[in-house]
Coordinates of C-alpha atoms in Angstrom, one line a residue:
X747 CA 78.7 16.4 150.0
X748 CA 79.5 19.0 147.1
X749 CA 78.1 18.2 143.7
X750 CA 81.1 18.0 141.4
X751 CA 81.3 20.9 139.1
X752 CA 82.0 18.5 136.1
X753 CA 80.9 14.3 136.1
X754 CA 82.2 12.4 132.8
X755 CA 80.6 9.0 133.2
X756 CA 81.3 6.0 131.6
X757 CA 82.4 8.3 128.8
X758 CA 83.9 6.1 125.4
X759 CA 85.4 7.9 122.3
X760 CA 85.0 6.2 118.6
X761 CA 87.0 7.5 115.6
X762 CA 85.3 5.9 112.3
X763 CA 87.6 5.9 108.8
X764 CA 87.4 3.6 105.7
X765 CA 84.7 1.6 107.5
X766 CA 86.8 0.9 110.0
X767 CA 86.2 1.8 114.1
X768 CA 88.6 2.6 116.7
X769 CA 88.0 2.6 119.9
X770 CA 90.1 5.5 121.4
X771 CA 88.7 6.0 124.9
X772 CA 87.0 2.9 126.7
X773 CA 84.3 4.3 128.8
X774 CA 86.1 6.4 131.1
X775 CA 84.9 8.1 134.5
X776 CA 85.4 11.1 136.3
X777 CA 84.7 13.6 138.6
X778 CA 86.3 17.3 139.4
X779 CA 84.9 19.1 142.1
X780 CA 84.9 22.9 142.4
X781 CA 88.2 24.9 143.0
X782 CA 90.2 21.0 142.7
X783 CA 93.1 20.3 140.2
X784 CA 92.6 16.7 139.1
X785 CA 95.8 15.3 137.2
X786 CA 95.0 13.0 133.8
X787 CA 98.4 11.7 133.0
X788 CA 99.9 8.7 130.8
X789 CA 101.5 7.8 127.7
X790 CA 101.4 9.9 124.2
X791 CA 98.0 8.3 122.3
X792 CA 96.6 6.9 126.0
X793 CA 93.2 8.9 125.4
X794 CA 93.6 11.9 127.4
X795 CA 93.6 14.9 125.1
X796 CA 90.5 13.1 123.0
X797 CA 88.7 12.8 126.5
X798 CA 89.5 16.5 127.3
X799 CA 88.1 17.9 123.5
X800 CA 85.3 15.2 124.1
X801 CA 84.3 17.9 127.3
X802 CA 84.0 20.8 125.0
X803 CA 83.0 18.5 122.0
X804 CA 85.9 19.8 119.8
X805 CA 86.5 16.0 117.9
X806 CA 86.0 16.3 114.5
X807 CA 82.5 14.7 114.1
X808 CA 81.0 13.0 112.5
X809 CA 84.0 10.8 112.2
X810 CA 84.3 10.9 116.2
X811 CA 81.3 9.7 118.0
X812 CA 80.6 8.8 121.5
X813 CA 79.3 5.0 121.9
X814 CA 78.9 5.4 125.9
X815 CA 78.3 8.2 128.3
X816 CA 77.5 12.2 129.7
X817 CA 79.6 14.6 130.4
X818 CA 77.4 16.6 133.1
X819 CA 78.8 20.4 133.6
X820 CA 76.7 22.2 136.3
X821 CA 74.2 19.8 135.8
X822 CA 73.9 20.1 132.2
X823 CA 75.2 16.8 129.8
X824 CA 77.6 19.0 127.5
X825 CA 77.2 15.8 124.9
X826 CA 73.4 16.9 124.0
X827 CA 73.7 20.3 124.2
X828 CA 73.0 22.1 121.2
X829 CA 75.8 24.3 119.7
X830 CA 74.7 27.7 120.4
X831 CA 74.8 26.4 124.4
X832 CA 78.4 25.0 124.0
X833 CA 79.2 28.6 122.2
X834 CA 78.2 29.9 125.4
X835 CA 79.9 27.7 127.4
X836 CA 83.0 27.6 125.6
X837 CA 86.0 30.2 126.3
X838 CA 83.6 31.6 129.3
X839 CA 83.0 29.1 131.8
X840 CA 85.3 26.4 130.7
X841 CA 88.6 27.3 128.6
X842 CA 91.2 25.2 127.2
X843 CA 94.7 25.5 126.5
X844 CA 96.1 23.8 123.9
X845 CA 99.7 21.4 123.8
X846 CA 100.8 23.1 120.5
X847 CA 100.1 27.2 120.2
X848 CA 101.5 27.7 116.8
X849 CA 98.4 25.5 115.8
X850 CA 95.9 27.6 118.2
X851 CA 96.9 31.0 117.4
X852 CA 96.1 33.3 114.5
X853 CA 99.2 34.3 112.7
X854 CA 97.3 37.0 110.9
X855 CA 96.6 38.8 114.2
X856 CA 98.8 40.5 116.6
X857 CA 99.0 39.7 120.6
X858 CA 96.8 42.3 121.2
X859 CA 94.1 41.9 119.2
X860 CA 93.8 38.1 119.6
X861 CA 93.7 38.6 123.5
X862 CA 91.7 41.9 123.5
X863 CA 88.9 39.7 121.3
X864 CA 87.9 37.6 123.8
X865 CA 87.5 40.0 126.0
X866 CA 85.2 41.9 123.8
X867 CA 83.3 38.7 122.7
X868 CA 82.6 37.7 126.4
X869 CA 82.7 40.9 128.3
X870 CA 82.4 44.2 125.6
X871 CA 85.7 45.3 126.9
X872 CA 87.4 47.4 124.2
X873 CA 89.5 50.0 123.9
X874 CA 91.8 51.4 126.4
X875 CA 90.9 49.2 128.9
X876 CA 91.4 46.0 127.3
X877 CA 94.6 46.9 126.3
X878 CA 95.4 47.4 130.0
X879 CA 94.1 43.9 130.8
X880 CA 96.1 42.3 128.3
X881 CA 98.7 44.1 129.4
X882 CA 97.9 43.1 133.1
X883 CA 97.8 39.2 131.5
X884 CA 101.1 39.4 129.8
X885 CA 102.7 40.4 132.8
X886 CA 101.1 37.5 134.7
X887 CA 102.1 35.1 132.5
X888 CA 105.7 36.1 133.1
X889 CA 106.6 37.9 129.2
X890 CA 108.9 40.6 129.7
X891 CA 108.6 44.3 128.6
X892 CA 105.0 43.4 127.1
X893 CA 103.8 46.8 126.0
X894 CA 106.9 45.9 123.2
X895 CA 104.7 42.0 122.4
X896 CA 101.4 44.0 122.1
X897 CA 102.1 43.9 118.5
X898 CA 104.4 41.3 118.0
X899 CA 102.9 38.3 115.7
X900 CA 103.0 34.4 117.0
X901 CA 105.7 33.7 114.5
X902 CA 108.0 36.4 115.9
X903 CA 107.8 34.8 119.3
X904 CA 109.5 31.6 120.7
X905 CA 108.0 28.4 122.0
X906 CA 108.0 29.4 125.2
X907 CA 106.5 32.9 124.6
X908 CA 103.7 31.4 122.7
X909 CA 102.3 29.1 125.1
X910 CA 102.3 32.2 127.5
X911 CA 100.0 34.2 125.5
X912 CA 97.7 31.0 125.2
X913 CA 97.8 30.6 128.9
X914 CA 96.6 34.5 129.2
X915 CA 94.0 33.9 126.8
X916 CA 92.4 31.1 128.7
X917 CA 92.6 33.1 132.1
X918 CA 91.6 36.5 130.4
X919 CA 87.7 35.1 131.7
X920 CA 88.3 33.7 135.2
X921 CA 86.5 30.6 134.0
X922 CA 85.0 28.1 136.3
X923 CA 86.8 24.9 134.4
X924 CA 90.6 25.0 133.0
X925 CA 91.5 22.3 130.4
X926 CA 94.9 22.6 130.5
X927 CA 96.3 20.4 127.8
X928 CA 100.5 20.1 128.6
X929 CA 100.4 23.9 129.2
X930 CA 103.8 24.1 130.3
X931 CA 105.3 21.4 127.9
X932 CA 107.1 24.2 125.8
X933 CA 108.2 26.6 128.9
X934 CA 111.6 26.6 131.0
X935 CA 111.6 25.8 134.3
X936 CA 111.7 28.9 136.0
X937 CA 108.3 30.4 133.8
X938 CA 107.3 26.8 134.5
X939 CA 107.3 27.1 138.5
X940 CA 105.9 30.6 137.7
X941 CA 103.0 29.6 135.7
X942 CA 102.0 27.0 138.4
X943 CA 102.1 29.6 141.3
X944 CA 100.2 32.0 138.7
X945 CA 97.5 29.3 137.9
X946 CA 97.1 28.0 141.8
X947 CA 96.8 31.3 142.6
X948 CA 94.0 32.0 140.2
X949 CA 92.6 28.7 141.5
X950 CA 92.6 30.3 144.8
X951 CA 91.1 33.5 144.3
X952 CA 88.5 32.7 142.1
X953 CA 88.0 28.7 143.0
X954 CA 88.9 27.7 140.0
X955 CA 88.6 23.9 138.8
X956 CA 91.2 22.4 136.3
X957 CA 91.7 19.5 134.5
X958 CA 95.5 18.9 134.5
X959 CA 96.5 16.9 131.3
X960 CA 100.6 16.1 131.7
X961 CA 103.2 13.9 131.1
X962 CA 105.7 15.8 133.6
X963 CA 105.0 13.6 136.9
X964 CA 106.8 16.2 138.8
X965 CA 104.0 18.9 138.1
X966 CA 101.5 16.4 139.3
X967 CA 102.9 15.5 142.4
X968 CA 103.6 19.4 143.0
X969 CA 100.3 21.1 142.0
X970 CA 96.8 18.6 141.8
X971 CA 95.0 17.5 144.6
X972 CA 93.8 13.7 142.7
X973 CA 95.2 12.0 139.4
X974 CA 93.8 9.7 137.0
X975 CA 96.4 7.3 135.4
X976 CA 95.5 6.6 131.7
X977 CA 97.0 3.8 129.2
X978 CA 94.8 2.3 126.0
X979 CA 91.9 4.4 126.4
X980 CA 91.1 3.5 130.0
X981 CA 91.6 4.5 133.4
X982 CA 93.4 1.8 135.0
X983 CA 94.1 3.9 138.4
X984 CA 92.9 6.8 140.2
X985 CA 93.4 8.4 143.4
X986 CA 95.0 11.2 146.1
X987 CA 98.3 11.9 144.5
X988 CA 99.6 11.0 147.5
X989 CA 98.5 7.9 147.3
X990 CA 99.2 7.2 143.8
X991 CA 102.7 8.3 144.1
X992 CA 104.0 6.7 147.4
X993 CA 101.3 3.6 147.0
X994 CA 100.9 2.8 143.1
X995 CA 98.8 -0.1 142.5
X996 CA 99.0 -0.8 138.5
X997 CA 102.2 -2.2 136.9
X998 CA 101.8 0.7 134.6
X999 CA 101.5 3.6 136.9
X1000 CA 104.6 1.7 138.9
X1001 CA 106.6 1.9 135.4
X1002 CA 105.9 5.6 134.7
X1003 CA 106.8 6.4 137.9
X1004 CA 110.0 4.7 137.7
X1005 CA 110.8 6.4 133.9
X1006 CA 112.6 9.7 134.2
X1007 CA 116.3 10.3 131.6
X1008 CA 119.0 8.1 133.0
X1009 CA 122.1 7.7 132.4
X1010 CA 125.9 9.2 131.6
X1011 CA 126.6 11.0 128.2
X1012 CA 129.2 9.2 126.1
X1013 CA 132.7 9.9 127.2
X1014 CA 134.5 12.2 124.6
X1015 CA 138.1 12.1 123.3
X1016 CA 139.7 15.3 123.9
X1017 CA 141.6 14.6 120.4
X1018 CA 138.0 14.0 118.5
X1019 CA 138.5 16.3 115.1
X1020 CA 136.4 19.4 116.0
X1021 CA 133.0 19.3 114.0
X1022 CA 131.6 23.0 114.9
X1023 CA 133.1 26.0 115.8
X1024 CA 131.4 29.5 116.7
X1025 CA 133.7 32.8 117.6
X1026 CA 131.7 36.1 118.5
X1027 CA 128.4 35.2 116.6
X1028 CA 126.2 37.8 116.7
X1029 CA 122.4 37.7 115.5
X1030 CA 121.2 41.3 116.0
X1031 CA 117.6 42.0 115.3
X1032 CA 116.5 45.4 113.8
X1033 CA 114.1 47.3 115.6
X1034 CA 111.8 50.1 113.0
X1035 CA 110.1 53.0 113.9
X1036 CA 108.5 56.0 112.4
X1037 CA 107.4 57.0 108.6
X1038 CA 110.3 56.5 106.9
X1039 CA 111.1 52.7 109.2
X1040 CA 114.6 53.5 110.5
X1041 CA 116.2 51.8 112.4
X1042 CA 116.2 52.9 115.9
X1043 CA 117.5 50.1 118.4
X1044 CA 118.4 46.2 118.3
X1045 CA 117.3 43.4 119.9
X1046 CA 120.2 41.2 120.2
X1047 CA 118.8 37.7 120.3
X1048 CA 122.4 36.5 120.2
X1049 CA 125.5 38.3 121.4
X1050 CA 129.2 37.2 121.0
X1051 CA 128.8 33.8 121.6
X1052 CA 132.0 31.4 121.3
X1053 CA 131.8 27.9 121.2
X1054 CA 133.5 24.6 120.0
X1055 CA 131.6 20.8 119.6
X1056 CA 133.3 18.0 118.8
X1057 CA 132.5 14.7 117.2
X1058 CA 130.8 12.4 119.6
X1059 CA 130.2 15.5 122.3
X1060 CA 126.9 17.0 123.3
X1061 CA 126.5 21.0 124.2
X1062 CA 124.0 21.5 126.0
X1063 CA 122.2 25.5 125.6
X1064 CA 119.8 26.3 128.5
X1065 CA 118.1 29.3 129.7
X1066 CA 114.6 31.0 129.6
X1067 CA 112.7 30.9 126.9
X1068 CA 114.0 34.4 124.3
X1069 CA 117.5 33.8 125.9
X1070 CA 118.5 33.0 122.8
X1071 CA 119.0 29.4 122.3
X1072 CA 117.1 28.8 119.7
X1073 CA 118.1 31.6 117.4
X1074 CA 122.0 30.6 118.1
X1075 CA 121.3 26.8 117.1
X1076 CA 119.5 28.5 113.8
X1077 CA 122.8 30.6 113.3
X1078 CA 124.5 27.8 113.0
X1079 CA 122.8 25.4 111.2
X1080 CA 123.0 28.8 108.7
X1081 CA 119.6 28.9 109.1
X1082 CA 119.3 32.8 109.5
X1083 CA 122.0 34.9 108.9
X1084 CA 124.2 35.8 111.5
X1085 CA 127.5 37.7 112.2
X1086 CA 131.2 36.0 113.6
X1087 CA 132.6 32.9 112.3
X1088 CA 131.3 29.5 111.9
X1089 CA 133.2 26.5 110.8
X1090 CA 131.4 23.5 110.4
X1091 CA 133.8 20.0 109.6
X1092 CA 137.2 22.6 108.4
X1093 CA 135.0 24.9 106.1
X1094 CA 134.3 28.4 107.2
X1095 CA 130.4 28.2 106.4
X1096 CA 129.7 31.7 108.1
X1097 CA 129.1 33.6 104.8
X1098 CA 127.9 31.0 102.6
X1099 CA 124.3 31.3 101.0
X1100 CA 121.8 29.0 100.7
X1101 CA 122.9 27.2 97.3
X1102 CA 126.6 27.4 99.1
X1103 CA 125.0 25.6 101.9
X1104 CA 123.7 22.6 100.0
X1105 CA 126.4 20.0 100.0
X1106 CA 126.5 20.5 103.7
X1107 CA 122.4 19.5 104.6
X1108 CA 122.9 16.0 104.6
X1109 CA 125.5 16.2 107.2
X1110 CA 124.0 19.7 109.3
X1111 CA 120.4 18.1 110.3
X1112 CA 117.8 20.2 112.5
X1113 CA 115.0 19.0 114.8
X1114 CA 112.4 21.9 115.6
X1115 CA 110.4 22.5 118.6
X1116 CA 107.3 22.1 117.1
X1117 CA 106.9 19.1 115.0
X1118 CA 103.3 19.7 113.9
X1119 CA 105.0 23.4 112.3
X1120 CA 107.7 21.1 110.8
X1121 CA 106.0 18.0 109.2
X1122 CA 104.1 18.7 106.0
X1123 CA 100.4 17.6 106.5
X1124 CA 99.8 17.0 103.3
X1125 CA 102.4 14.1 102.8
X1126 CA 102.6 10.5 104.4
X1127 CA 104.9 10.0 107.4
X1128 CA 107.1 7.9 105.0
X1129 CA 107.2 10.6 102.2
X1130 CA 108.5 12.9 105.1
X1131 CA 111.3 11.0 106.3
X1132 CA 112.6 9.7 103.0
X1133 CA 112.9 13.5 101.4
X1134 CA 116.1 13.3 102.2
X1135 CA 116.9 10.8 100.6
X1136 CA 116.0 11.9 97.3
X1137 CA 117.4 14.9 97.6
X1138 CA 120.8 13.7 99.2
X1139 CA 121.0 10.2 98.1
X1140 CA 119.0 10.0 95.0
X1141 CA 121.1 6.7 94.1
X1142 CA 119.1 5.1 96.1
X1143 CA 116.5 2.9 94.9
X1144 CA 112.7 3.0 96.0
X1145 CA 113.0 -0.1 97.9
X1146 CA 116.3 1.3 99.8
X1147 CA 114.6 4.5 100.4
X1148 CA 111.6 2.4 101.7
X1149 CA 114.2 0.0 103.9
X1150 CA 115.6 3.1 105.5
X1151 CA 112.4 4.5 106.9
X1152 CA 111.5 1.5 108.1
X1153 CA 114.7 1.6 110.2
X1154 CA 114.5 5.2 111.1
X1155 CA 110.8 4.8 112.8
X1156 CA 112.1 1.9 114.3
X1157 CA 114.5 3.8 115.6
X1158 CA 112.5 6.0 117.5
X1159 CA 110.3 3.9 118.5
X1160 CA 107.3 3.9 115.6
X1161 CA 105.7 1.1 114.3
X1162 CA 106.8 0.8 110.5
X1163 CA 103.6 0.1 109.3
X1164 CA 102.5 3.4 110.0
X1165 CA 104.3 5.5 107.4
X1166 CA 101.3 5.8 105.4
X1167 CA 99.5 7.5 107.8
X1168 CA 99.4 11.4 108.1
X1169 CA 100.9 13.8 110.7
X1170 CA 97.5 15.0 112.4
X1171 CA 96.5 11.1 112.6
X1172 CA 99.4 11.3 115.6
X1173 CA 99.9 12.0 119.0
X1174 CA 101.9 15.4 119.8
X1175 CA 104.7 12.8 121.4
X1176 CA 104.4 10.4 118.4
X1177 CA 104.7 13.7 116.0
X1178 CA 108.1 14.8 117.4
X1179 CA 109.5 11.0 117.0
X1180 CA 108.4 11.3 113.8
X1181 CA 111.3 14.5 113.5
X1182 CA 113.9 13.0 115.1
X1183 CA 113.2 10.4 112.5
X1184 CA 113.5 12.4 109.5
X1185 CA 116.8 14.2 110.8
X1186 CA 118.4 10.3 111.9
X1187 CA 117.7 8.6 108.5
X1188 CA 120.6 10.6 107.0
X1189 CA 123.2 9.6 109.3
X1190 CA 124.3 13.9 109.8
X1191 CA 127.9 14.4 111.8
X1192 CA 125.5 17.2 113.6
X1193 CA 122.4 17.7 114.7
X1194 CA 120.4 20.6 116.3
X1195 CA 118.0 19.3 118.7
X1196 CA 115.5 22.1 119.8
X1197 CA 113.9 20.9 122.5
X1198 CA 113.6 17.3 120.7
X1199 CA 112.1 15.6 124.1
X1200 CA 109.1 18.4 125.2
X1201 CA 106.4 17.2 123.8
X1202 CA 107.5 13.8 125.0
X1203 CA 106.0 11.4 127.9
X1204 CA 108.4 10.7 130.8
X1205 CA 108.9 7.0 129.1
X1206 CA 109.1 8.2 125.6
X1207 CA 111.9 10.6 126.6
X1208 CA 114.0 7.6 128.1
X1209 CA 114.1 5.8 125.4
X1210 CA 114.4 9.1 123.0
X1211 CA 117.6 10.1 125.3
X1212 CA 118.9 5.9 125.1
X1213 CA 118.0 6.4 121.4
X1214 CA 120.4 9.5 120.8
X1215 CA 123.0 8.5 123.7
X1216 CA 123.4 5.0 121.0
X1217 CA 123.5 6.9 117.7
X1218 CA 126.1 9.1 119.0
X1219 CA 128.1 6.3 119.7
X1220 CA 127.8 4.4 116.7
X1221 CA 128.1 7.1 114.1
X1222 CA 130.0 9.9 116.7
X1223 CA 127.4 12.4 116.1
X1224 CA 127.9 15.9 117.7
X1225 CA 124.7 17.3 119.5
X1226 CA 123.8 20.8 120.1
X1227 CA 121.4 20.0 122.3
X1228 CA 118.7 22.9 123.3
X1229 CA 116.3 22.3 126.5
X1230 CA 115.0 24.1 129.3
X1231 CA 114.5 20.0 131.1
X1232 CA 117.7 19.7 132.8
X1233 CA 117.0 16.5 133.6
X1234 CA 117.3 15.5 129.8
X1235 CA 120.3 18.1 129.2
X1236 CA 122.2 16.3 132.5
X1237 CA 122.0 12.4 131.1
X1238 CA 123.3 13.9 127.6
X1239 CA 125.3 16.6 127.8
X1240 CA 129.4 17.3 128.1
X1241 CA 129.4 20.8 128.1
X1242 CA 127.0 23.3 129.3
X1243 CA 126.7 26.7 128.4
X1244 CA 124.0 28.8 130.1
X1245 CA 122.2 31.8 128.4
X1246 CA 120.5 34.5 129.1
X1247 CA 119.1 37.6 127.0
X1248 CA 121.6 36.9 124.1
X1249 CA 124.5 36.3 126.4
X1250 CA 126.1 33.5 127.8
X1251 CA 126.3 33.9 131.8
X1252 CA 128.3 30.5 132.8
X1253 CA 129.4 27.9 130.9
X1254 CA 131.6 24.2 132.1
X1255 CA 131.5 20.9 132.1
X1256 CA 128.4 19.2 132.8
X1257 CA 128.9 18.0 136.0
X1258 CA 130.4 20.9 137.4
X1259 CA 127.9 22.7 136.3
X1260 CA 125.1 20.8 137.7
X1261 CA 127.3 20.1 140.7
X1262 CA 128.1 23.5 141.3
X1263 CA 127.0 26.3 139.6
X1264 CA 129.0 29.9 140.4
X1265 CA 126.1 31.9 138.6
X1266 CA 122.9 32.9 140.9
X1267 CA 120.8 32.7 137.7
X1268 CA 122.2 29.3 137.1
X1269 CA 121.6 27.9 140.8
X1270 CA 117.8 29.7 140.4
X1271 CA 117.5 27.2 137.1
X1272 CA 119.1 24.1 139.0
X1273 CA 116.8 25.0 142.2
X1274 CA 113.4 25.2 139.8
X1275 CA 114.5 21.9 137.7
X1276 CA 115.7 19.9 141.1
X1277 CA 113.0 21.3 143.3
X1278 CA 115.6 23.0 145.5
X1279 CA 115.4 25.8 148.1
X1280 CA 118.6 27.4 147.7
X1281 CA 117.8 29.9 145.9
X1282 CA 114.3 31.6 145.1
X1283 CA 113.3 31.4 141.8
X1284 CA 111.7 35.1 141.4
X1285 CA 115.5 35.9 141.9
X1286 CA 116.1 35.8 138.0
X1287 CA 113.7 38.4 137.7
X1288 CA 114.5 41.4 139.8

């Protein structure tokens, strides 16, 4: 038989703080043979990102330490080597992509230069020829017109775009092992499907190993060959995916398997007072060029989009990541400044500035992407979610404030007694609870939700989708609901409206959209989300 290119045995993870010990993995086992994808999957906090930066040793030690176990890579134990061997090891033979890119990239650095040195570290490729390779990886990756992102900066990229450029810095080495940690988590469906045809390919040509951390249970059953099922620090099943999906064994790999977004979105009264209202907006960006930085061109990030939300309704934006959604949600929470007309609850709010803007925060609430960019991580989780409410409702007393944080992280899902813990002591899942928290707690009559459910586990999203279904119909909340899961934007959503480079290309009803879609570009994101064959998804990009 082949020797397994990495062997993780009877591997346990200890976090020490304030003299006390937690036990966060529970000596787990494991073995990934050469060119195989093996799937760890399970809840948000179930171990599986600590036992991946436990491979690469990337905990933060001493306060991590490792009770039980080796983690044998080509026959070496990667838990005694010394640091100038993991430095050698690292980024070269075994890689990692991270769940949150904002976090992993440098926003000091361009594209190019973050991309071009690793390639120079590793290989001395400079120059002309490492901009050709990064070029070469952008393209892969599925970023449009790159030689334009060469010099773009993280910041002035979306979510989506983001994790591409991590995903091409991890393959820019062919390495032996890929640690992919949720590596699609923050991409559309369409990059999504590309991606996983780009990485199997790699996997192919090169025989390439990965390590597959996910919550999406579609990706697992599409794309690794075995899957480890994690909950509590421990590896309670593990098998062929074929066998863990049609023969599950565990109550808890039966109940993820049964979790997926269920459900009808609230029924909405045609006469329901209209809440938001967009006609023509327009969010143009300038593009600079030459000595004297003129203006030369535009990137239109949003153009002449119309749209009307009414109380107890959810829109629902979708498209590829840079289509736009994002930057139109911003527009109207008057966020960035943008051109058309925007009425928000009778008042035309399309001019206003930011001190204008005030009165209306309480009742305009936004939750970001990334929730790791958006929580501060220098303030409790209960100083977080209750800013609001000194800001907004500063008659409120310190126990009221207190009372109404304990609700909101009940809410969501969170155990109250954690308030007074910090951001980074969370799971990425956990973290973007934590958002929808701080946006809930002041009751808003709308709310941007920017992909509120991606950095969610399937049965986390459930209950985050039952969770805003029931606060829409108790306080008749309107939802702008951003998402490239259609899954999620189908048990939520009224309306639809489909975008694509700044445009909208088809907009309906929910269920005629989903039903029947009249747009080829709509019916290639339908076929990628639904794993259907009527149309190929390539198709949106010729």
């Amino acid at each position: 038989m082949t020797e397994p290119l990495l062997s993780v045995r009877d591997l346990s993870v200890a976090f020490h703080q304030g003299g006390a010990t937690t036990l966060a993995v529970d000596k787990v086992s494991f073995d990934i043979n050469p060119g195989e994808v093996l799937a760890l999957v399970g809840e948000s906090g179930s171990g599986k990102s600590v036992t991946a930066n436990s491979i690469l040793k990337l905990l933060s030690y001493p306060a991590a330490s490792h009770p039980s176990g080796e983690i044998l890579f080509d026959g070496r134990d990667l838990l005694q080597a010394s640091e100038p061997d993991l430095r050698r090891v690292r980024g070269n033979d075994i890689t990692m992509i991270f769940q949150e890119p904002m976090t992993s990239l440098n926003p000091l650095h361009t594209i190019e230069k973050q991309i071009g040195e690793i390639l120079d570290l590793h290989h001395g490729v400079s120059g002309q020829t490492a901009r050709d390779r990064t070029l070469e990886l952008l393209n892969q990756v599925g970023i449009r017109e790159p030689e334009k992102r060469l010099q773009a900066y993280p910041h002035e990229l979306s979510g989506g775009q983001r994790q591409r450029v991590m995903i091409a810095m991890a393959l820019a080495n062919r390495p032996k092992l890929l640690i992919a940690d949720e590596p699609t988590t923050a991409l559309d469906v369409t990059v999504q499907a590309q991606i996983l045809d780009l990485l199997r390919a790699l996997k192919g040509e090169h025989g390439m190993s990965m390590l597959f951390i996910t919550h999406d249970l579609g990706i697992v059953r599409k794309f690794a060959d075995r899957v480890c099922v994690m909950t509590k620090g421990k590896i309670v099943e593990a098998g062929s995916v074929e066998d863990v999906f049609t023969k599950p064994q565990h109550p808890y790999t039966q109940h993820l398997l049964a979790s997926e977004p269920r459900g009808e979105p609230p029924v909405v009264d045609p006469k329901s007072p209209v809440v938001m209202e967009g006609k023509d907006i327009r969010v143009w960006f300038p593009v600079k060029a030459g000595f004297l930085r003129k203006v030369v061109d535009h990137v239109k990030a949003v153009d002449g989009v119309d749209l009307t939300l009414r109380a107890g309704e959810t829109l629902g934006v979708v498209g590829e990541s840079g289509s736009g959604k994002t930057t139109l949600g911003l527009a109207l929470a008057r966020l960035i400044s943008s051109e058309g007309r925007i009425v928000f609850i009778g008042n035309d709010i399309g001019k206003y500035t930011f001190k204008q803007m005030r009165p209306f925060r309480d009742r305009l609430q936004v939750v970001f992407q990334d929730p790791f960019g958006s929580l501060s991580p220098r303030m409790p989780v209960g100083d977080i979610i209750a800013e609001g409410l000194k800001v907004h409702e500063s008659q409120l007393s310190a126990d009221e404030r207190d009372a109404r944080v304990v609700w909101a992280l009940g809410e969501v899902g969170l155990d109250p007694a954690t308030r007074w813990r910090y951001p980074h002591e969370f799971s990425g899942g956990q973290r973007q609870r934590i958002a929808i928290a701080r946006a809930m707690v002041l009751k808003p009559r709308f709310v941007m939700l920017d992909e509120p459910t991606s950095a969610l586990d399937m049965t986390v999203q459930a209950q985050v989708v039952d969770l805003l279904r029931d606060l829409q119909k108790k306080h008749n909340l309107a939802y702008l609901f951003i998402s490239h899961d259609l899954k999620v934007v189908k048990a939520l959503a009224n309306h639809v409206i489909v975008m694509r480079l700044g445009k909208v290309v088809e907009e309906g009803p929910a269920d005629q959209i989903f039903r029947a879609p009249r747009e080829d570009y709509t019916r290639a994101l339908m076929a990628a989300a639904f794993n259907l064959e009527a149309v190929e998804v390539g198709a949106i990009n010729q």
